[in-house]
């Protein structure tokens, strides 16, 4: 690093002093804090993004958002070259520079990291960063802080992509690095064209049309869905709680609120009974469906991420069966379809998927683990109950599918196998393979329901969730709990897992696991059983066990 570069970093970083007492930590959601204390962190993430771009020789993304958090919060996260999350290998560096106490310490950390990672400043390919933000009032000023961070690396270019959903920015980064056109208009056109293709392939006798009402969480997703709706005149969609309304972001609205509280969002009520409804979160990377009961104050009928995963799995499995029906397996390709969940997935959903003969894999909690595992399959589907998930298609499977589609169109035009190949290719373009995307998710759910000829009720009846309960137990040191097998088995302290097994065995369909929180000295308890009373009792008993084994005497 030459003197001019060092001088530029020292000068620019002196304008972004860390507020006293702030200790940011980079996690699955990037950095999140109250927006008023975030500018120094965002500035430093701009530097990190530029270095990441130089290291990978690729376009990198920086998204300013706090997703489903309250409107006074904000956050920042990196989109890596494949459109996914920042490599875990770089997270400790993100933490280190975000917490550097002075410009001199920041420069030293950057210098050491650049040498260790052999990052070249030769200018052969300058760093290029795409910047995006959601609708939060603090977003514009924080985006400027990110831009100043990026441009503190000599030759780095920051492109402001405007107000976007988080998945749109991730999609743009992935598209740019694949050499595909990557404007917001290109995103809308790809989604609308692939949706229309799937609509054209629906068996006419199954198709039916009814209204969908979408809660936009008073965030960015509602306005973007309205743009998509204008391109898709075949869908009857009404958007409420759009960012263009007067409501407050994520206040009594949004997928996180609906899924956790199991109540209808603001502006929805008994007048909507019988209508299919959906809810996006604040930055539109989560999606849940629900229906409102006729009685006011009653719980909604929630259709969560597990049910969305199941719907996608049923559809994909059907298309693969059509493809394999007349396939000469000696010369063909038996696609490997994998389902990926965490231990928090409702046991009834896992049992249903296994009953279909599908391969179900569990990973530790966190999108980065789910995404990584799903990428191992020809087609990998992952979802969390909170509504975040997507479908991944391997490059080799897409290439095989394109060849097979051409073969079928010349020899078996109009056959079930040809239509199945075309449907799978269209799904690969409709779904956002970079990250969970509520907008592409809504379109895929809607077209599959029309394809199957299913009502909301028929979909929700695929299986019935087991009653569950989640609790938190305060502990002196969460690292005293060590887990294995995708966080389903306690390895330490010795004897705790055996005690949990003894309790769970007392209940019909009893299942329970504990795991340490990633952010606070808390152990989380999850329990399921055949009745709500049994699930509650099991959770409480295991919470007491955790308390006893860890000796904190507080729960």
Coordinates of C-alpha atoms in Angstrom, one line a residue:
X1 CA 0.0 0.0 0.0
X2 CA 1.6 3.3 -1.1
X3 CA 1.7 6.6 0.9
X4 CA -1.0 8.2 -1.2
X5 CA -3.4 5.3 -0.3
X6 CA -2.4 5.5 3.4
X7 CA -3.0 9.2 3.5
X8 CA -6.4 8.9 1.8
X9 CA -7.5 6.3 4.4
X10 CA -6.3 8.3 7.4
X11 CA -7.9 11.5 6.1
X12 CA -11.3 10.0 5.3
X13 CA -11.5 7.8 8.5
X14 CA -10.9 10.8 10.7
X15 CA -14.4 12.0 9.6
X16 CA -16.1 8.8 11.0
X17 CA -15.3 8.5 14.7
X18 CA -16.8 5.4 16.5
X19 CA -19.3 6.5 19.2
X20 CA -18.3 5.6 22.7
X21 CA -19.5 2.2 23.9
X22 CA -20.4 0.9 20.5
X23 CA -19.1 -2.6 19.7
X24 CA -20.6 -3.8 16.5
X25 CA -20.4 -7.5 15.5
X26 CA -20.9 -8.9 11.9
X27 CA -23.5 -11.7 11.8
X28 CA -26.0 -13.3 9.5
X29 CA -27.7 -9.9 9.2
X30 CA -24.5 -8.0 8.8
X31 CA -24.2 -5.1 11.3
X32 CA -27.3 -3.7 12.9
X33 CA -27.6 -0.9 15.3
X34 CA -29.7 2.2 16.1
X35 CA -29.2 4.2 12.9
X36 CA -27.8 7.3 14.8
X37 CA -24.6 5.4 15.8
X38 CA -24.0 3.5 12.6
X39 CA -22.2 5.8 10.2
X40 CA -18.6 4.9 11.2
X41 CA -19.5 1.2 10.9
X42 CA -21.0 1.7 7.4
X43 CA -18.1 3.7 6.3
X44 CA -15.7 0.9 7.3
X45 CA -17.9 -1.7 5.5
X46 CA -17.5 0.4 2.4
X47 CA -13.7 -0.1 2.7
X48 CA -14.1 -3.8 3.3
X49 CA -16.4 -4.1 0.2
X50 CA -13.7 -2.4 -2.0
X51 CA -11.0 -4.7 -0.6
X52 CA -13.3 -7.7 -1.2
X53 CA -13.8 -6.5 -4.8
X54 CA -10.0 -6.2 -5.4
X55 CA -9.4 -9.7 -3.8
X56 CA -12.1 -11.5 -5.9
X57 CA -11.7 -9.3 -9.0
X58 CA -15.5 -9.1 -9.0
X59 CA -18.4 -6.7 -8.4
X60 CA -19.5 -6.6 -4.7
X61 CA -22.7 -5.3 -3.2
X62 CA -23.4 -3.2 -0.1
X63 CA -27.0 -3.1 1.2
X64 CA -28.2 -0.6 3.8
X65 CA -31.1 -2.2 5.6
X66 CA -32.3 -3.5 8.9
X67 CA -34.9 -5.8 7.4
X68 CA -37.7 -6.5 9.9
X69 CA -36.2 -4.3 12.7
X70 CA -38.0 -1.1 13.8
X71 CA -37.7 2.0 11.6
X72 CA -35.1 3.8 13.9
X73 CA -32.6 1.0 13.4
X74 CA -30.5 0.4 10.3
X75 CA -27.8 -2.0 9.2
X76 CA -25.3 -2.8 6.5
X77 CA -24.3 -6.1 4.8
X78 CA -22.1 -7.3 2.0
X79 CA -23.2 -9.2 -1.1
X80 CA -20.4 -11.5 -2.3
X81 CA -19.7 -12.2 -6.0
X82 CA -22.2 -15.0 -6.3
X83 CA -24.9 -12.7 -4.8
X84 CA -24.7 -14.6 -1.5
X85 CA -23.5 -13.5 1.9
X86 CA -20.0 -12.3 2.8
X87 CA -17.6 -15.2 3.1
X88 CA -17.3 -16.3 6.7
X89 CA -13.6 -16.2 6.4
X90 CA -13.8 -12.3 6.2
X91 CA -16.2 -11.8 9.1
X92 CA -13.5 -11.5 11.8
X93 CA -11.8 -8.8 9.7
X94 CA -15.2 -7.0 9.4
X95 CA -15.5 -7.1 13.2
X96 CA -11.9 -5.9 13.7
X97 CA -12.1 -2.8 11.4
X98 CA -15.6 -1.9 12.7
X99 CA -14.2 -1.7 16.2
X100 CA -10.8 -0.1 15.4
X101 CA -10.5 2.7 17.9
X102 CA -8.5 5.2 15.8
X103 CA -7.7 6.0 12.2
X104 CA -4.1 4.8 12.9
X105 CA -5.3 1.4 14.2
X106 CA -7.8 1.1 11.3
X107 CA -4.9 1.7 8.8
X108 CA -2.7 -0.9 10.6
X109 CA -5.5 -3.5 10.5
X110 CA -6.1 -2.9 6.8
X111 CA -2.4 -3.0 6.0
X112 CA -1.9 -6.3 7.8
X113 CA -5.0 -7.9 6.2
X114 CA -4.0 -6.7 2.7
X115 CA -0.6 -8.3 3.1
X116 CA -2.0 -11.5 4.5
X117 CA -4.6 -11.9 1.7
X118 CA -2.2 -10.7 -1.0
X119 CA -4.6 -8.0 -2.2
X120 CA -3.2 -6.1 -5.1
X121 CA -3.6 -2.4 -5.6
X122 CA -2.1 -2.4 -9.1
X123 CA -5.2 -0.9 -10.7
X124 CA -5.5 -3.6 -13.4
X125 CA -9.2 -4.1 -12.4
X126 CA -10.5 -1.4 -10.1
X127 CA -12.9 -2.2 -7.3
X128 CA -16.5 -1.9 -8.2
X129 CA -19.3 -1.7 -5.6
X130 CA -23.1 -1.6 -6.1
X131 CA -24.8 0.3 -3.3
X132 CA -28.5 -0.1 -2.4
X133 CA -30.8 1.0 0.5
X134 CA -34.3 0.4 1.7
X135 CA -36.9 3.1 2.5
X136 CA -35.6 4.0 6.0
X137 CA -35.2 7.8 6.5
X138 CA -31.6 7.1 7.7
X139 CA -30.7 5.3 4.5
X140 CA -29.6 8.2 2.4
X141 CA -27.0 9.5 4.8
X142 CA -25.7 6.0 5.6
X143 CA -25.3 5.2 1.9
X144 CA -23.2 8.3 1.6
X145 CA -21.0 7.0 4.4
X146 CA -20.6 3.7 2.5
X147 CA -19.7 5.6 -0.6
X148 CA -17.0 7.5 1.2
X149 CA -15.6 4.2 2.5
X150 CA -15.5 2.7 -0.9
X151 CA -13.8 5.7 -2.5
X152 CA -11.2 5.8 0.2
X153 CA -9.6 3.0 -1.7
X154 CA -7.8 4.5 -4.7
X155 CA -9.7 3.8 -8.0
X156 CA -12.7 2.1 -6.4
X157 CA -16.0 3.0 -8.0
X158 CA -19.3 3.1 -6.0
X159 CA -22.6 2.9 -8.1
X160 CA -25.7 4.0 -6.3
X161 CA -28.5 1.6 -7.4
X162 CA -31.2 3.5 -5.5
X163 CA -34.0 2.3 -3.2
X164 CA -34.1 -1.5 -3.6
X165 CA -35.3 -4.7 -1.9
X166 CA -32.3 -6.5 -0.4
X167 CA -32.8 -9.5 -2.8
X168 CA -32.8 -7.1 -5.8
X169 CA -29.3 -5.9 -4.9
X170 CA -28.1 -9.5 -4.4
X171 CA -29.6 -10.4 -7.7
X172 CA -27.8 -7.5 -9.4
X173 CA -24.4 -8.5 -8.0
X174 CA -24.8 -12.1 -9.1
X175 CA -26.0 -11.0 -12.6
X176 CA -23.2 -8.5 -13.1
X177 CA -20.6 -11.2 -12.2
X178 CA -22.2 -13.6 -14.6
X179 CA -22.1 -11.0 -17.4
X180 CA -25.9 -10.6 -17.5
X181 CA -27.6 -7.2 -17.7
X182 CA -28.4 -6.2 -14.1
X183 CA -30.5 -3.1 -13.9
X184 CA -33.7 -3.0 -11.8
X185 CA -35.7 -3.1 -15.1
X186 CA -33.8 -6.3 -16.1
X187 CA -34.8 -7.9 -12.7
X188 CA -38.5 -7.1 -13.3
X189 CA -38.3 -8.3 -16.9
X190 CA -36.7 -11.6 -15.9
X191 CA -39.2 -12.3 -13.2
X192 CA -42.3 -11.3 -15.3
X193 CA -41.1 -13.2 -18.4
X194 CA -40.4 -16.4 -16.5
X195 CA -43.7 -16.1 -14.7
X196 CA -45.6 -15.7 -18.0
X197 CA -43.8 -18.8 -19.3
X198 CA -45.0 -20.8 -16.3
X199 CA -48.5 -19.5 -16.7
X200 CA -48.6 -20.5 -20.3
X201 CA -47.6 -24.1 -19.3
X202 CA -50.4 -24.5 -16.8
X203 CA -52.8 -27.4 -17.7
X204 CA -56.0 -25.4 -18.6
X205 CA -58.3 -27.6 -16.7
X206 CA -56.5 -26.9 -13.4
X207 CA -56.2 -23.1 -13.7
X208 CA -58.3 -20.8 -11.6
X209 CA -57.9 -17.2 -10.7
X210 CA -58.7 -15.5 -7.4
X211 CA -57.5 -12.5 -5.5
X212 CA -54.3 -12.1 -3.4
X213 CA -53.9 -9.3 -0.9
X214 CA -50.3 -8.5 0.1
X215 CA -49.1 -6.7 3.3
X216 CA -46.0 -4.8 2.2
X217 CA -44.8 -4.1 5.8
X218 CA -44.8 -0.3 5.0
X219 CA -41.4 -1.1 3.4
X220 CA -39.8 -1.2 0.0
X221 CA -41.4 -4.5 -1.1
X222 CA -45.0 -3.2 -1.5
X223 CA -44.0 -0.5 -4.0
X224 CA -41.8 -2.9 -6.0
X225 CA -44.6 -5.5 -6.1
X226 CA -47.0 -2.9 -7.6
X227 CA -44.5 -2.3 -10.4
X228 CA -44.4 -6.1 -11.0
X229 CA -48.1 -6.3 -10.9
X230 CA -48.4 -3.7 -13.8
X231 CA -46.2 -6.0 -15.9
X232 CA -48.4 -9.1 -15.0
X233 CA -52.0 -8.3 -15.9
X234 CA -53.0 -11.9 -15.3
X235 CA -52.6 -11.6 -11.5
X236 CA -55.3 -10.1 -9.3
X237 CA -53.1 -8.5 -6.5
X238 CA -54.0 -5.8 -4.0
X239 CA -51.1 -4.3 -2.0
X240 CA -51.7 -2.8 1.4
X241 CA -49.2 -1.2 3.8
X242 CA -47.0 -0.1 0.9
X243 CA -44.1 2.3 1.6
X244 CA -46.3 4.9 -0.3
X245 CA -48.9 4.7 2.5
X246 CA -48.7 6.6 5.8
X247 CA -47.9 3.5 8.0
X248 CA -44.7 3.0 10.0
X249 CA -42.2 0.4 8.7
X250 CA -42.6 -3.0 10.5
X251 CA -45.0 -1.5 13.1
X252 CA -47.8 -4.1 13.5
X253 CA -47.1 -5.3 9.9
X254 CA -44.7 -7.5 8.0
X255 CA -43.9 -11.2 7.7
X256 CA -41.9 -11.3 11.0
X257 CA -44.8 -9.8 13.0
X258 CA -47.4 -12.1 11.3
X259 CA -45.3 -15.2 11.7
X260 CA -44.3 -14.7 15.4
X261 CA -47.6 -13.2 16.7
X262 CA -49.9 -15.2 14.5
X263 CA -52.2 -12.2 14.1
X264 CA -53.3 -10.3 11.0
X265 CA -51.2 -7.1 10.2
X266 CA -52.7 -3.6 10.4
X267 CA -55.4 -2.9 7.7
X268 CA -56.4 -6.6 7.6
X269 CA -59.5 -7.9 9.4
X270 CA -62.5 -10.1 9.4
X271 CA -63.7 -8.4 6.2
X272 CA -60.8 -10.3 4.5
X273 CA -62.1 -13.7 5.6
X274 CA -61.8 -16.3 2.8
X275 CA -59.2 -14.2 0.8
X276 CA -55.7 -15.5 0.3
X277 CA -53.2 -13.1 2.0
X278 CA -49.5 -12.8 2.1
X279 CA -47.0 -10.7 4.0
X280 CA -43.5 -9.4 3.1
X281 CA -40.9 -8.2 5.6
X282 CA -39.4 -4.7 5.6
X283 CA -36.7 -5.4 2.9
X284 CA -38.7 -8.1 1.1
X285 CA -36.5 -11.1 1.7
X286 CA -39.1 -13.0 3.8
X287 CA -42.6 -14.2 2.8
X288 CA -45.4 -15.9 4.7
X289 CA -49.0 -16.5 3.6
X290 CA -52.1 -16.4 5.9
X291 CA -55.9 -16.3 5.9
X292 CA -58.0 -14.2 8.3
X293 CA -60.8 -16.0 10.2
X294 CA -64.3 -14.6 10.2
X295 CA -64.3 -13.9 13.9
X296 CA -62.4 -10.8 15.0
X297 CA -59.5 -11.3 17.5
X298 CA -59.1 -15.0 16.5
X299 CA -55.7 -16.3 15.4
X300 CA -54.9 -16.3 11.7
X301 CA -54.3 -19.5 9.7
X302 CA -50.6 -19.1 9.1
X303 CA -48.9 -20.7 6.1
X304 CA -45.2 -20.3 6.9
X305 CA -41.8 -21.0 5.3
X306 CA -42.1 -24.7 6.0
X307 CA -45.3 -24.9 4.0
X308 CA -43.9 -22.7 1.2
X309 CA -40.9 -25.2 1.0
X310 CA -43.4 -28.1 0.9
X311 CA -45.4 -26.5 -2.0
X312 CA -42.2 -25.9 -4.0
X313 CA -41.0 -29.5 -3.3
X314 CA -44.2 -31.1 -4.5
X315 CA -44.1 -29.1 -7.7
X316 CA -40.4 -29.7 -8.5
X317 CA -40.8 -33.4 -7.6
X318 CA -43.8 -33.6 -10.1
X319 CA -41.7 -32.1 -12.9
X320 CA -38.7 -34.4 -12.2
X321 CA -41.1 -37.4 -12.3
X322 CA -42.3 -36.3 -15.8
X323 CA -38.7 -35.9 -17.0
X324 CA -37.6 -39.3 -15.6
X325 CA -40.7 -41.2 -16.8
X326 CA -39.4 -41.9 -20.3
X327 CA -35.7 -41.1 -19.6
X328 CA -33.1 -43.6 -20.8
X329 CA -31.3 -43.5 -17.4
X330 CA -28.1 -45.0 -19.0
X331 CA -27.8 -41.8 -21.1
X332 CA -29.9 -39.5 -19.0
X333 CA -29.5 -37.6 -15.8
X334 CA -31.2 -38.6 -12.6
X335 CA -31.4 -35.2 -10.8
X336 CA -30.6 -35.2 -7.1
X337 CA -33.2 -33.1 -5.3
X338 CA -32.3 -32.1 -1.7
X339 CA -34.4 -30.4 0.9
X340 CA -32.6 -28.4 3.6
X341 CA -34.0 -27.3 6.9
X342 CA -32.9 -26.4 10.4
X343 CA -34.0 -28.1 13.6
X344 CA -36.5 -25.3 14.1
X345 CA -38.5 -26.6 11.1
X346 CA -41.8 -28.1 12.4
X347 CA -41.4 -31.9 12.8
X348 CA -44.7 -32.4 10.8
X349 CA -43.1 -30.7 7.8
X350 CA -40.0 -32.8 7.9
X351 CA -42.1 -36.0 8.3
X352 CA -44.3 -34.9 5.3
X353 CA -41.3 -34.3 3.1
X354 CA -39.7 -37.6 4.0
X355 CA -43.0 -39.4 3.4
X356 CA -42.8 -38.0 -0.2
X357 CA -39.5 -39.9 -0.5
X358 CA -37.4 -36.7 -0.5
X359 CA -33.9 -36.4 0.9
X360 CA -34.1 -34.0 3.9
X361 CA -30.9 -32.5 5.4
X362 CA -30.6 -30.5 8.6
X363 CA -28.0 -27.7 9.1
X364 CA -27.2 -25.4 12.0
X365 CA -29.4 -22.3 12.3
X366 CA -28.5 -19.6 9.8
X367 CA -29.1 -18.9 6.2
X368 CA -25.4 -19.2 5.3
X369 CA -25.5 -22.9 6.4
X370 CA -28.8 -23.6 4.6
X371 CA -27.6 -22.0 1.4
X372 CA -24.2 -23.8 1.4
X373 CA -25.9 -27.2 1.9
X374 CA -28.6 -26.6 -0.8
X375 CA -25.8 -25.8 -3.3
X376 CA -24.6 -29.4 -3.1
X377 CA -27.6 -30.7 -5.0
X378 CA -28.8 -30.5 -8.6
X379 CA -31.8 -28.8 -7.1
X380 CA -31.6 -27.7 -3.5
X381 CA -34.6 -26.1 -1.7
X382 CA -34.2 -24.4 1.7
X383 CA -36.6 -22.4 3.8
X384 CA -36.8 -21.3 7.4
X385 CA -40.2 -21.1 9.1
X386 CA -39.8 -17.3 9.2
X387 CA -40.3 -17.3 5.4
X388 CA -36.7 -16.9 4.2
X389 CA -35.6 -19.3 1.6
X390 CA -35.1 -20.1 -2.1
X391 CA -34.3 -22.8 -4.7
X392 CA -30.8 -23.4 -6.1
X393 CA -30.1 -25.1 -9.4
X394 CA -26.6 -26.3 -10.2
X395 CA -25.0 -24.9 -13.3
X396 CA -24.4 -28.5 -14.6
X397 CA -28.1 -29.4 -14.1
X398 CA -29.3 -26.2 -15.9
X399 CA -26.9 -27.1 -18.8
X400 CA -28.3 -30.6 -19.0
X401 CA -31.8 -29.3 -18.8
X402 CA -31.3 -26.9 -21.7
X403 CA -29.9 -29.7 -23.9
X404 CA -32.7 -32.1 -22.9
X405 CA -35.3 -29.4 -23.5
X406 CA -34.0 -28.9 -27.1
X407 CA -34.0 -32.7 -27.7
X408 CA -37.6 -33.1 -26.4
X409 CA -38.8 -30.1 -28.5
X410 CA -37.6 -31.7 -31.7
X411 CA -38.7 -35.3 -30.9
X412 CA -41.5 -35.1 -28.3
X413 CA -43.0 -31.6 -28.7
X414 CA -45.9 -31.0 -26.4
X415 CA -45.1 -34.0 -24.2
X416 CA -45.3 -33.9 -20.4
X417 CA -41.5 -34.3 -20.3
X418 CA -40.9 -31.3 -22.6
X419 CA -43.3 -29.1 -20.6
X420 CA -41.6 -30.3 -17.3
X421 CA -38.1 -29.3 -18.7
X422 CA -39.5 -25.9 -19.8
X423 CA -41.1 -25.4 -16.4
X424 CA -37.9 -26.2 -14.5
X425 CA -35.9 -23.8 -16.7
X426 CA -38.5 -21.0 -16.0
X427 CA -38.4 -21.7 -12.2
X428 CA -34.6 -21.3 -12.3
X429 CA -35.1 -17.8 -13.8
X430 CA -38.1 -16.8 -11.7
X431 CA -36.7 -17.8 -8.3
X432 CA -33.8 -15.6 -7.0
X433 CA -30.9 -18.0 -6.6
X434 CA -28.8 -15.5 -4.8
X435 CA -30.9 -15.2 -1.7
X436 CA -34.5 -15.5 -0.4
X437 CA -36.7 -13.1 -2.3
X438 CA -40.3 -12.4 -1.3
X439 CA -41.2 -10.9 -4.7
X440 CA -40.1 -13.9 -6.7
X441 CA -41.4 -16.2 -4.0
X442 CA -45.0 -14.7 -4.3
X443 CA -44.9 -15.2 -8.1
X444 CA -43.8 -18.8 -7.8
X445 CA -46.3 -19.6 -5.1
X446 CA -49.1 -18.1 -7.1
X447 CA -48.2 -19.9 -10.4
X448 CA -47.8 -23.3 -8.6
X449 CA -51.2 -22.9 -6.8
X450 CA -52.8 -22.2 -10.2
X451 CA -50.9 -25.1 -11.8
X452 CA -52.1 -27.5 -9.1
X453 CA -55.6 -26.0 -9.0
X454 CA -55.2 -25.7 -5.2
X455 CA -57.0 -23.3 -2.9
X456 CA -55.2 -21.9 0.1
X457 CA -57.1 -24.4 2.3
X458 CA -55.9 -27.3 0.2
X459 CA -52.3 -26.1 0.4
X460 CA -52.5 -25.6 4.2
X461 CA -53.9 -29.1 4.6
X462 CA -50.7 -30.8 3.2
X463 CA -49.9 -31.5 6.9
X464 CA -50.8 -30.0 10.3
X465 CA -48.1 -28.5 12.4
X466 CA -47.2 -30.0 15.7
X467 CA -47.7 -27.6 18.7
X468 CA -44.4 -26.1 19.7
X469 CA -42.9 -23.8 22.3
X470 CA -39.7 -21.7 22.4
X471 CA -38.1 -20.4 25.5
X472 CA -34.9 -18.6 26.5
X473 CA -32.8 -19.5 29.6
X474 CA -30.4 -16.9 30.9
X475 CA -27.0 -18.4 31.7
X476 CA -23.6 -17.1 33.0
X477 CA -21.7 -18.4 29.9
X478 CA -23.5 -19.6 26.8
X479 CA -20.2 -21.2 25.5
X480 CA -20.6 -23.9 28.2
X481 CA -23.2 -25.5 25.9
X482 CA -21.7 -27.3 22.9
X483 CA -23.9 -29.0 20.3
X484 CA -23.5 -31.3 17.3
X485 CA -25.6 -32.9 14.6
X486 CA -27.0 -29.6 13.3
X487 CA -27.5 -28.3 16.9
X488 CA -29.9 -31.2 17.7
X489 CA -27.6 -32.9 20.2
X490 CA -25.8 -31.5 23.3
X491 CA -22.2 -32.7 23.6
X492 CA -21.4 -30.5 26.7
X493 CA -22.2 -30.3 29.5
X494 CA -22.1 -34.1 29.9
X495 CA -25.5 -35.7 30.9
X496 CA -27.7 -32.8 29.7
X497 CA -28.6 -34.6 26.4
X498 CA -29.6 -37.8 28.2
X499 CA -31.8 -35.8 30.6
X500 CA -33.5 -34.0 27.6
X501 CA -34.1 -37.4 25.9
X502 CA -35.7 -38.8 29.1
X503 CA -38.1 -35.8 29.3
X504 CA -39.0 -35.8 25.6
X505 CA -39.8 -39.6 25.7
X506 CA -42.6 -38.9 28.2
X507 CA -44.7 -37.2 25.5
X508 CA -46.4 -38.4 22.3
X509 CA -44.3 -37.0 19.4
X510 CA -42.1 -35.3 21.9
X511 CA -39.0 -33.6 20.5
X512 CA -36.7 -31.0 22.2
X513 CA -33.3 -29.5 21.6
X514 CA -31.3 -26.7 23.1
X515 CA -28.7 -24.4 21.5
X516 CA -26.7 -21.4 22.7
X517 CA -27.6 -18.0 21.3
X518 CA -25.1 -16.5 18.9
X519 CA -25.3 -13.0 20.4
X520 CA -26.2 -13.1 24.1
X521 CA -25.7 -15.3 27.2
X522 CA -28.9 -17.2 26.6
X523 CA -29.6 -20.9 25.8
X524 CA -32.6 -21.3 23.5
X525 CA -35.1 -24.2 24.1
X526 CA -37.4 -25.6 21.4
X527 CA -40.0 -28.3 22.2
X528 CA -42.7 -30.0 20.2
X529 CA -45.4 -32.5 21.2
X530 CA -48.8 -33.7 20.1
X531 CA -50.6 -31.1 22.2
X532 CA -49.8 -27.5 23.1
X533 CA -50.0 -28.3 26.8
X534 CA -47.5 -31.1 26.4
X535 CA -45.1 -28.9 24.3
X536 CA -45.3 -26.1 26.9
X537 CA -44.6 -28.6 29.8
X538 CA -41.7 -30.2 27.9
X539 CA -40.1 -26.8 27.1
X540 CA -40.4 -25.7 30.8
X541 CA -38.9 -29.0 32.1
X542 CA -36.0 -28.7 29.7
X543 CA -35.5 -25.1 30.6
X544 CA -35.1 -26.1 34.3
X545 CA -32.6 -28.8 33.3
X546 CA -30.5 -26.2 31.4
X547 CA -30.6 -24.0 34.5
X548 CA -29.6 -26.9 36.8
X549 CA -26.7 -28.1 34.5
X550 CA -25.3 -24.7 34.0
X551 CA -25.7 -23.7 37.6
X552 CA -26.9 -20.1 36.9
X553 CA -30.0 -20.5 39.1
X554 CA -31.8 -18.0 36.9
X555 CA -34.2 -18.7 34.0

